[in-house]
PDB file of C-alpha atoms in Angstrom:
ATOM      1  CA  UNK A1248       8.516 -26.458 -55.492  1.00 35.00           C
ATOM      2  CA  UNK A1249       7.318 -30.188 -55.296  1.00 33.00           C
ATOM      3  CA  UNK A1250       9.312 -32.786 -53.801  1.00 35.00           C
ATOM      4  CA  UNK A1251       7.445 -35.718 -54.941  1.00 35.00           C
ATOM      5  CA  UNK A1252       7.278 -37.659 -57.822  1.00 36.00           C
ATOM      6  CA  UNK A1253       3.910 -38.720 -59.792  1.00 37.00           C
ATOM      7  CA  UNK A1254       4.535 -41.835 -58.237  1.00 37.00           C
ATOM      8  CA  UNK A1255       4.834 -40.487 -54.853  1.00 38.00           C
ATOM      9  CA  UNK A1256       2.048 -38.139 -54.976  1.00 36.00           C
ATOM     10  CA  UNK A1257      -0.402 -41.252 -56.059  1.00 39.00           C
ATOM     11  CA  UNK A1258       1.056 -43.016 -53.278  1.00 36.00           C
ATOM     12  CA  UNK A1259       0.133 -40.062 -50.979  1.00 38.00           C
ATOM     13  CA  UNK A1260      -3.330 -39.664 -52.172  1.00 38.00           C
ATOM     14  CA  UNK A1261      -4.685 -42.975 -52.206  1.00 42.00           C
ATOM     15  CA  UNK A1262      -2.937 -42.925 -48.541  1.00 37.00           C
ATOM     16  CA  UNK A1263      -5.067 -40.161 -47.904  1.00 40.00           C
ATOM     17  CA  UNK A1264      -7.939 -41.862 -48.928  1.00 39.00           C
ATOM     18  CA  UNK A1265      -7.444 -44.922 -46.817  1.00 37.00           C
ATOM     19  CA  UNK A1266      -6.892 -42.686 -43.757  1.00 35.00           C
ATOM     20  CA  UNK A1267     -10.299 -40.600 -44.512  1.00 39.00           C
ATOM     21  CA  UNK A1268     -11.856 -44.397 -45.136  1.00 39.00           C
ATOM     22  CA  UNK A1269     -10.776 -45.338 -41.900  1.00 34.00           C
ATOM     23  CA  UNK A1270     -11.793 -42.484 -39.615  1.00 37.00           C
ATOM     24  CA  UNK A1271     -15.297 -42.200 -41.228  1.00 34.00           C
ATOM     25  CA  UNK A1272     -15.719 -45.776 -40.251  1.00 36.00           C
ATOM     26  CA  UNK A1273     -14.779 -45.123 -36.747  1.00 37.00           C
ATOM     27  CA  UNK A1274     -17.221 -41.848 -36.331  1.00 36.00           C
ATOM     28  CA  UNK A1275     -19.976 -41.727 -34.025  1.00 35.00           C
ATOM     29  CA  UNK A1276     -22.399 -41.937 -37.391  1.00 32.00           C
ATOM     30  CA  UNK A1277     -21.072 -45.268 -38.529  1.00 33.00           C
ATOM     31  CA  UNK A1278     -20.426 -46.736 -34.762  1.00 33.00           C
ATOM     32  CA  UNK A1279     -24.152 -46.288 -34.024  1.00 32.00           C
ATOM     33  CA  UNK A1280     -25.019 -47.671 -37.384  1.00 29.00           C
ATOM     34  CA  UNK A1281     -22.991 -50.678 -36.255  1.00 35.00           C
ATOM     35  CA  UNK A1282     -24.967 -50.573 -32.907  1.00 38.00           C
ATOM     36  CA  UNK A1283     -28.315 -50.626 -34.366  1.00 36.00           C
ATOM     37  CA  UNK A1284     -27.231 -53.843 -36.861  1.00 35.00           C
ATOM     38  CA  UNK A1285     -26.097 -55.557 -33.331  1.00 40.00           C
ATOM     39  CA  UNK A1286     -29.388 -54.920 -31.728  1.00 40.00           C
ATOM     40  CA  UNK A1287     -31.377 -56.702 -34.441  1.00 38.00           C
ATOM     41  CA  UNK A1288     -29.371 -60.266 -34.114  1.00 39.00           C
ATOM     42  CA  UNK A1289     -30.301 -59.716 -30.310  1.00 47.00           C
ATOM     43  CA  UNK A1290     -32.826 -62.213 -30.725  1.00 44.00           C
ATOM     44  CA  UNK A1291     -30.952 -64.900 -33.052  1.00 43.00           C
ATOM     45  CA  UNK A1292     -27.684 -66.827 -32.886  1.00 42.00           C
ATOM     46  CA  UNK A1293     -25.380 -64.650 -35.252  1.00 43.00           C
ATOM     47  CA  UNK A1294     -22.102 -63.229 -33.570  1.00 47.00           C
ATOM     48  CA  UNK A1295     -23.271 -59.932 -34.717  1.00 49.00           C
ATOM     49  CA  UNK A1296     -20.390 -57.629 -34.268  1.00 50.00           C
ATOM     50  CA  UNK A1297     -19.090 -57.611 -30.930  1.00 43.00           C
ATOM     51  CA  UNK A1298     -16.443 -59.444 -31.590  1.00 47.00           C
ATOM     52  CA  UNK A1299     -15.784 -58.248 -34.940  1.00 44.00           C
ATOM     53  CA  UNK A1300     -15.454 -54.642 -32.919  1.00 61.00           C
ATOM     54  CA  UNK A1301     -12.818 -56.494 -29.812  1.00 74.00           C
ATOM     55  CA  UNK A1302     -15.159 -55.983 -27.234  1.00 91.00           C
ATOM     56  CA  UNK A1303     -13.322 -56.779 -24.143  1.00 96.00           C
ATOM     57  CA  UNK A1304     -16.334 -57.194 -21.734  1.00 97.00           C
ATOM     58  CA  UNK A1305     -16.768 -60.302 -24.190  1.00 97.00           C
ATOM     59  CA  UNK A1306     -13.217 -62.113 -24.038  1.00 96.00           C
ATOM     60  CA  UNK A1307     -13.242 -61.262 -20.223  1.00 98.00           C
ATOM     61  CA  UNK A1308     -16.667 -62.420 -20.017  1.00 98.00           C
ATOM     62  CA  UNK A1309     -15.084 -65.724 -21.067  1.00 98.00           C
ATOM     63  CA  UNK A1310     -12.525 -65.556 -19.485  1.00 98.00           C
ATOM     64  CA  UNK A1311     -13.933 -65.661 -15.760  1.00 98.00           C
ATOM     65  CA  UNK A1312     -16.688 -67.498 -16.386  1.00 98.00           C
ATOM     66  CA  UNK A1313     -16.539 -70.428 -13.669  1.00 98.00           C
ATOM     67  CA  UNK A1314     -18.389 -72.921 -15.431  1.00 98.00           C
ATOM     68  CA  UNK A1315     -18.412 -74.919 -19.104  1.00 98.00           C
ATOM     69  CA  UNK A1316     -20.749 -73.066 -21.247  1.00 98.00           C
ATOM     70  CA  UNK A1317     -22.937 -74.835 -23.650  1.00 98.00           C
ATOM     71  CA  UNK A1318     -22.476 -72.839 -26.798  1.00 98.00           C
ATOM     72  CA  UNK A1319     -24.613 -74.974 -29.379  1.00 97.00           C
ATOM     73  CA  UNK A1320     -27.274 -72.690 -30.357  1.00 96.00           C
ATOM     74  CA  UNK A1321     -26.430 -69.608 -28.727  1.00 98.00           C
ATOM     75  CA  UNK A1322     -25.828 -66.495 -29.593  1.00 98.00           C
ATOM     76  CA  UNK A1323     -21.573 -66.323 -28.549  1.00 97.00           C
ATOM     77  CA  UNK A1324     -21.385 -62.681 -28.315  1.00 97.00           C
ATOM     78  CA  UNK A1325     -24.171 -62.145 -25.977  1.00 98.00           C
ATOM     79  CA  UNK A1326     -22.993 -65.483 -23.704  1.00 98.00           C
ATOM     80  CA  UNK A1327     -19.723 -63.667 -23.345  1.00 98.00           C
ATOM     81  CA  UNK A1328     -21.193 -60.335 -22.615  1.00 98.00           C
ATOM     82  CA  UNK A1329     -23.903 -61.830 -20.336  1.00 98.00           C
ATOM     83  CA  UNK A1330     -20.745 -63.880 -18.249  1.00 98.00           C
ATOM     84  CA  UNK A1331     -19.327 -60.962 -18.124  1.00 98.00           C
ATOM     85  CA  UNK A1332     -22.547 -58.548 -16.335  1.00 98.00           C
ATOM     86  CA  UNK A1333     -23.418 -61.412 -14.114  1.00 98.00           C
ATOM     87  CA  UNK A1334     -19.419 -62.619 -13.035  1.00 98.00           C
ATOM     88  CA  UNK A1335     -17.751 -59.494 -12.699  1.00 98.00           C
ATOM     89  CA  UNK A1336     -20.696 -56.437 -12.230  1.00 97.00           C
ATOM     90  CA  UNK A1337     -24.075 -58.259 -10.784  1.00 96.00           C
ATOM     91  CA  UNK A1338     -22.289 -60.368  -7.939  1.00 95.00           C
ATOM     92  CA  UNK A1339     -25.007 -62.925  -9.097  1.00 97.00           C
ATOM     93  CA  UNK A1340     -23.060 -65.831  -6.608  1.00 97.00           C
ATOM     94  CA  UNK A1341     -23.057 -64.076  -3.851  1.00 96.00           C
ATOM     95  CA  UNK A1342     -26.809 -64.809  -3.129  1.00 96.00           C
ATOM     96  CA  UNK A1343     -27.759 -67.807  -5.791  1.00 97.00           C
ATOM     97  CA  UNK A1344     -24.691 -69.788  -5.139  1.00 98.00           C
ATOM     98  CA  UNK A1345     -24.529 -71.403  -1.469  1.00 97.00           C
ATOM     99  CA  UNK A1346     -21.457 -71.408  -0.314  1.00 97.00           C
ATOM    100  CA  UNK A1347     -20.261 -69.030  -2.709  1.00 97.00           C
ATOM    101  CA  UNK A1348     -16.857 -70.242  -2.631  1.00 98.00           C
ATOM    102  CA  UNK A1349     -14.713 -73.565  -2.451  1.00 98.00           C
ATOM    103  CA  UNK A1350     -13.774 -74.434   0.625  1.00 97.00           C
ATOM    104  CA  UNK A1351     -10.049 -72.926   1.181  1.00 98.00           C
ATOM    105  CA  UNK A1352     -11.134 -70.537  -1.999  1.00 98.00           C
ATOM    106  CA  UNK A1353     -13.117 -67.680  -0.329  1.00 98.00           C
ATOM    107  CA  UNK A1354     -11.592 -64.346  -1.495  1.00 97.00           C
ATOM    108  CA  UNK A1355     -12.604 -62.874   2.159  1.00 97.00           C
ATOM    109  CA  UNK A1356     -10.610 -65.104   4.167  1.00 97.00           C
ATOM    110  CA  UNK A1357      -7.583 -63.588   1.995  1.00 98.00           C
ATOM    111  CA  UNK A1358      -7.679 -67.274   0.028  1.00 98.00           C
ATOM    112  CA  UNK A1359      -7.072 -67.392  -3.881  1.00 97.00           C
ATOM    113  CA  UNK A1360     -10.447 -67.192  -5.010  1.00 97.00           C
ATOM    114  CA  UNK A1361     -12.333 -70.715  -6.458  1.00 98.00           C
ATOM    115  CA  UNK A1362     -15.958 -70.118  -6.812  1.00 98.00           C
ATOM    116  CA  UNK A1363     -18.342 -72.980  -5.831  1.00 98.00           C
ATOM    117  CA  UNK A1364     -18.754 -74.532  -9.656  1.00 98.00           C
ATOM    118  CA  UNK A1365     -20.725 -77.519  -8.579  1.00 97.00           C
ATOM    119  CA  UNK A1366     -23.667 -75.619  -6.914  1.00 97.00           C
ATOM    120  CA  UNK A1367     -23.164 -72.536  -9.363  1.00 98.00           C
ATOM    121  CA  UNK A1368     -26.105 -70.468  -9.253  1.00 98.00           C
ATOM    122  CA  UNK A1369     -28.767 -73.464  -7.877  1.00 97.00           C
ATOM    123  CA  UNK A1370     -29.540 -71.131  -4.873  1.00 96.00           C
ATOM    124  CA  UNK A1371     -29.933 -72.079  -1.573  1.00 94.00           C
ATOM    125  CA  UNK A1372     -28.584 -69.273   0.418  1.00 95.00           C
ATOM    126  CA  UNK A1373     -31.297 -68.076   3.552  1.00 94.00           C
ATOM    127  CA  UNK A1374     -31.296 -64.583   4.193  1.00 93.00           C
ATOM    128  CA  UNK A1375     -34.601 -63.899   6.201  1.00 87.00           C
ATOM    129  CA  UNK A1376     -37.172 -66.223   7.295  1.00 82.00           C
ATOM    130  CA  UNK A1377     -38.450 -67.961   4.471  1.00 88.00           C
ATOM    131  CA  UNK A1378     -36.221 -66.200   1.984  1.00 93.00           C
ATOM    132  CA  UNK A1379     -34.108 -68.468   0.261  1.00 94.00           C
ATOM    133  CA  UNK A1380     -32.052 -67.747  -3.004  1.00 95.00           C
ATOM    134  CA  UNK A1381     -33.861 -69.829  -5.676  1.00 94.00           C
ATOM    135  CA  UNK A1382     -31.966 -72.034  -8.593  1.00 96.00           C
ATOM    136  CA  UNK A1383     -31.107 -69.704 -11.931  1.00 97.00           C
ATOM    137  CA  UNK A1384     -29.673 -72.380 -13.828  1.00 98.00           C
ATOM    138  CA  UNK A1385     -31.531 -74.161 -16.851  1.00 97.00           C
ATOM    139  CA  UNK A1386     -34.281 -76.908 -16.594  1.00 95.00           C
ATOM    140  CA  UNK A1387     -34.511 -80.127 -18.619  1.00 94.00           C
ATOM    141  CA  UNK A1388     -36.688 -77.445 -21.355  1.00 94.00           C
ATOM    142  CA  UNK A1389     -33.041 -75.028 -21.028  1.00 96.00           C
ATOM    143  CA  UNK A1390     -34.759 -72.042 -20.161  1.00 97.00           C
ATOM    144  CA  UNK A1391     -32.827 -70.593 -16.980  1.00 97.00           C
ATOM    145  CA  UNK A1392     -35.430 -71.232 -14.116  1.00 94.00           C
ATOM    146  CA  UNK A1393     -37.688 -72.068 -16.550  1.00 94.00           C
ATOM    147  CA  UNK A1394     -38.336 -68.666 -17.880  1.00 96.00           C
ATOM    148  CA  UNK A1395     -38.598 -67.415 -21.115  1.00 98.00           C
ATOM    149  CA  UNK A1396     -36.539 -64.708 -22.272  1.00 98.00           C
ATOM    150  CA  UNK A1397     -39.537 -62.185 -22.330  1.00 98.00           C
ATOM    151  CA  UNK A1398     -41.099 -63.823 -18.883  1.00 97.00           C
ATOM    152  CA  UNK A1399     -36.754 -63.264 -17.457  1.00 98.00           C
ATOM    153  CA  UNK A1400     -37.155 -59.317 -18.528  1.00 98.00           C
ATOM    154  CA  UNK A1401     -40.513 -58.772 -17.159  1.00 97.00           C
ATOM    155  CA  UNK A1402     -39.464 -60.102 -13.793  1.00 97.00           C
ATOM    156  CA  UNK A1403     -36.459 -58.152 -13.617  1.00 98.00           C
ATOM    157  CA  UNK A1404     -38.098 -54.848 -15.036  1.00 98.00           C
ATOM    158  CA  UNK A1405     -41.233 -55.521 -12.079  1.00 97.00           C
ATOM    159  CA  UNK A1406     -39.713 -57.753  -9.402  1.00 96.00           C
ATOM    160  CA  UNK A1407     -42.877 -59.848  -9.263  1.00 96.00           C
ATOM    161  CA  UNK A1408     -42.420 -62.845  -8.599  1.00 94.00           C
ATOM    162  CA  UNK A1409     -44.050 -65.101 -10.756  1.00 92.00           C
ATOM    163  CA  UNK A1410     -44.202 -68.503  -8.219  1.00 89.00           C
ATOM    164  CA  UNK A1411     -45.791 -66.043  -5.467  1.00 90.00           C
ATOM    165  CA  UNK A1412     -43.006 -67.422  -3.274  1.00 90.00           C
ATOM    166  CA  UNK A1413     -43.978 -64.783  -0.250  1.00 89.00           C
ATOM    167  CA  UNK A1414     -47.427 -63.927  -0.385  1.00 91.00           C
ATOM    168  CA  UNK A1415     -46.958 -62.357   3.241  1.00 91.00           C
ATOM    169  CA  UNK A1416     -44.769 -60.318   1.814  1.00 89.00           C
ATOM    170  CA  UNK A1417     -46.661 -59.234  -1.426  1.00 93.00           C
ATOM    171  CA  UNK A1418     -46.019 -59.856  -4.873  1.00 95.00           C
ATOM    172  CA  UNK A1419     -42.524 -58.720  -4.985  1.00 95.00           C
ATOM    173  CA  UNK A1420     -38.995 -60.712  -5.093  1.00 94.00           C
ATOM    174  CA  UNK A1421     -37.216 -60.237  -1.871  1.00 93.00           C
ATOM    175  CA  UNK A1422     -33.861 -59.350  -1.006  1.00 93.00           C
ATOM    176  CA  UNK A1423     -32.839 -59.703  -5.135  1.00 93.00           C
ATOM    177  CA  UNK A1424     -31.477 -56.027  -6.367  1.00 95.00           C
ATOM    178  CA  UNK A1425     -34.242 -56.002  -9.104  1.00 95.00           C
ATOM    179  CA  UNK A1426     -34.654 -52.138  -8.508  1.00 96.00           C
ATOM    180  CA  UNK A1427     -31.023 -51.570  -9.752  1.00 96.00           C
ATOM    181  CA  UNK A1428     -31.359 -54.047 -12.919  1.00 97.00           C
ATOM    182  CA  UNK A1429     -34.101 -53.146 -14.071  1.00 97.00           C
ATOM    183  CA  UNK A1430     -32.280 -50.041 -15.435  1.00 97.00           C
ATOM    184  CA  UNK A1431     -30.444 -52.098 -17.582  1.00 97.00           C
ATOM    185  CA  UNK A1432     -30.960 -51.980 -21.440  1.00 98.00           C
ATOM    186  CA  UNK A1433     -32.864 -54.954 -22.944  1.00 97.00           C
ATOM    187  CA  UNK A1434     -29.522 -56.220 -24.968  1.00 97.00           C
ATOM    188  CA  UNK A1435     -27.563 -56.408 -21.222  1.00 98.00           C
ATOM    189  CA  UNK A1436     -30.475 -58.102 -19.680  1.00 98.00           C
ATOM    190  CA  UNK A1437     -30.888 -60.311 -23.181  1.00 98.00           C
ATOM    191  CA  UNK A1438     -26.858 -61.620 -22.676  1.00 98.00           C
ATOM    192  CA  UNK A1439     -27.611 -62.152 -19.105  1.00 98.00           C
ATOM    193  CA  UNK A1440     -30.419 -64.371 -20.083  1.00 98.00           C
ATOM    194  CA  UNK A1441     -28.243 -65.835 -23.257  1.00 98.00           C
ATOM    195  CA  UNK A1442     -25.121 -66.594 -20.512  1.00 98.00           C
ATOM    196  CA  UNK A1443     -28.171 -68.269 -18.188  1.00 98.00           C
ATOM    197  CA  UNK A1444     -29.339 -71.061 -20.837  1.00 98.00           C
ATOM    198  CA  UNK A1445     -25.570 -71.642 -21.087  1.00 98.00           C
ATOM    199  CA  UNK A1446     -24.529 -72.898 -17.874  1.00 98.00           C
ATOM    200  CA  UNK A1447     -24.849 -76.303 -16.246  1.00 98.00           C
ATOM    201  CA  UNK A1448     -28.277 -77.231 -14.861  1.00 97.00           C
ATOM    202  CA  UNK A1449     -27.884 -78.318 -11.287  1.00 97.00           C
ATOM    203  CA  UNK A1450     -30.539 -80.407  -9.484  1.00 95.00           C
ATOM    204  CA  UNK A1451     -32.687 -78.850  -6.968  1.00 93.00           C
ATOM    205  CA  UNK A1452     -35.342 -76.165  -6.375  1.00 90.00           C
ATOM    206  CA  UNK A1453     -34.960 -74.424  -3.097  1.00 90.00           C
ATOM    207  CA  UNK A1454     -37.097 -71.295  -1.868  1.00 84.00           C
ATOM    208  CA  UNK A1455     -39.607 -72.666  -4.386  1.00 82.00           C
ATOM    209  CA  UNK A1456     -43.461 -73.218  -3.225  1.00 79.00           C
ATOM    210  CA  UNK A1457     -43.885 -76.322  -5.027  1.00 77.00           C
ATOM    211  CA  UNK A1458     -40.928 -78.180  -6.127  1.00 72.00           C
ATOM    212  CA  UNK A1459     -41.207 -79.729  -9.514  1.00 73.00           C
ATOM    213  CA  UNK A1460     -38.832 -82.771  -9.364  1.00 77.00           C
ATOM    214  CA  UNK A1461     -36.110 -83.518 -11.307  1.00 89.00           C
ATOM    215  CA  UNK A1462     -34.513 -80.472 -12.434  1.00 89.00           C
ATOM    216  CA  UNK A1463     -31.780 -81.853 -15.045  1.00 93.00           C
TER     217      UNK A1463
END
């Protein structure tokens, strides 16, 4: 015996439906169809679909990010992701930001933590001999350290250095994790680079062989 009406049961089926819609759009088929469309707008200045999908690693990205980003032009989604990889996974301030913290804001000394935003990422820290942390942040041309996106991955996927910083100690970057990061995928290493052209420029070239001038 039926206890709907005709009404109901076309209530119940196009209910059905929806539901059916909805979980077909969330299985692994159509997620990685989503991924591939994301991949392709790695290279332009669309949104893609990050957002679209709530990716937190984005929002936090933005979140923590210690600096004003310069947005005009680039691609949002990967800024936020990139903040994100270098803020809160990379520990990129602990070696190209010198001090790393504001003075009464260092995190070790059990003091709220204020990261040093004026010298964010220009380098500076000595580790060993002549190793010094160089200056990530853009140049007057606003590629990050003056590198292009494809000369950025090729140093991280190598770790040669392309100033020859340390002949004595071959062609390789010192000290800088490149062995773990270049494991990364190109789209984490492409926000990385996108966050990088976003930042503040900040004068100064130290650890490099022959200084250049005015940065900014």
């Amino acid at each position: 015996m039926s206890f709907m009406s005709s009404s109901s049961t076309r209530f119940a089926l196009r209910f059905a439906t929806l539901v059916a819609a909805v979980t077909l759009s969330a299985s692994p088929i159509a997620m990685a169809r989503d991924d591939g469309r994301e991949d392709r707008h790695d290279h332009g200045h669309e949104n893609g679909h990050d957002e679209d999908r709530g990716d937190s690693r984005i929002q936090q990205g933005f979140k923590i990010a210690p600096v004003h980003l310069n947005l005009h032009g680039k691609n949002r989604a990967l800024v936020g992701l990139g903040s994100y990889i270098v803020n809160a996974v990379g520990g990129c301030n602990d070696c190209h930001t010198q001090p790393a913290y504001e003075k009464g804001g260092d995190p070790f000394l059990g003091q709220q933590k204020r990261v040093n935003a004026a010298g964010y990422l220009a380098g500076g820290r000595i580790f060993f001999g002549p190793i010094i942390s160089r200056n990530i942040t853009p140049e007057k041309s606003g590629l990050p350290a003056g590198l292009t996106r494809e000369e950025f991955v090729k140093l991280i996927r190598t770790g040669i250095d392309p100033d020859a910083a340390h002949p004595q100690f071959g062609p390789y970057l010192q000290v800088m994790p490149w062995p773990v990061y270049q494991d990364m995928t190109d789209r984490d290493l492409h926000a990385v680079y996108e966050y990088l052209r976003s930042i503040p420029c900040v004068e100064g070239d130290p650890g490099a062989p022959t200084p250049t001038g005015p940065r900014c």
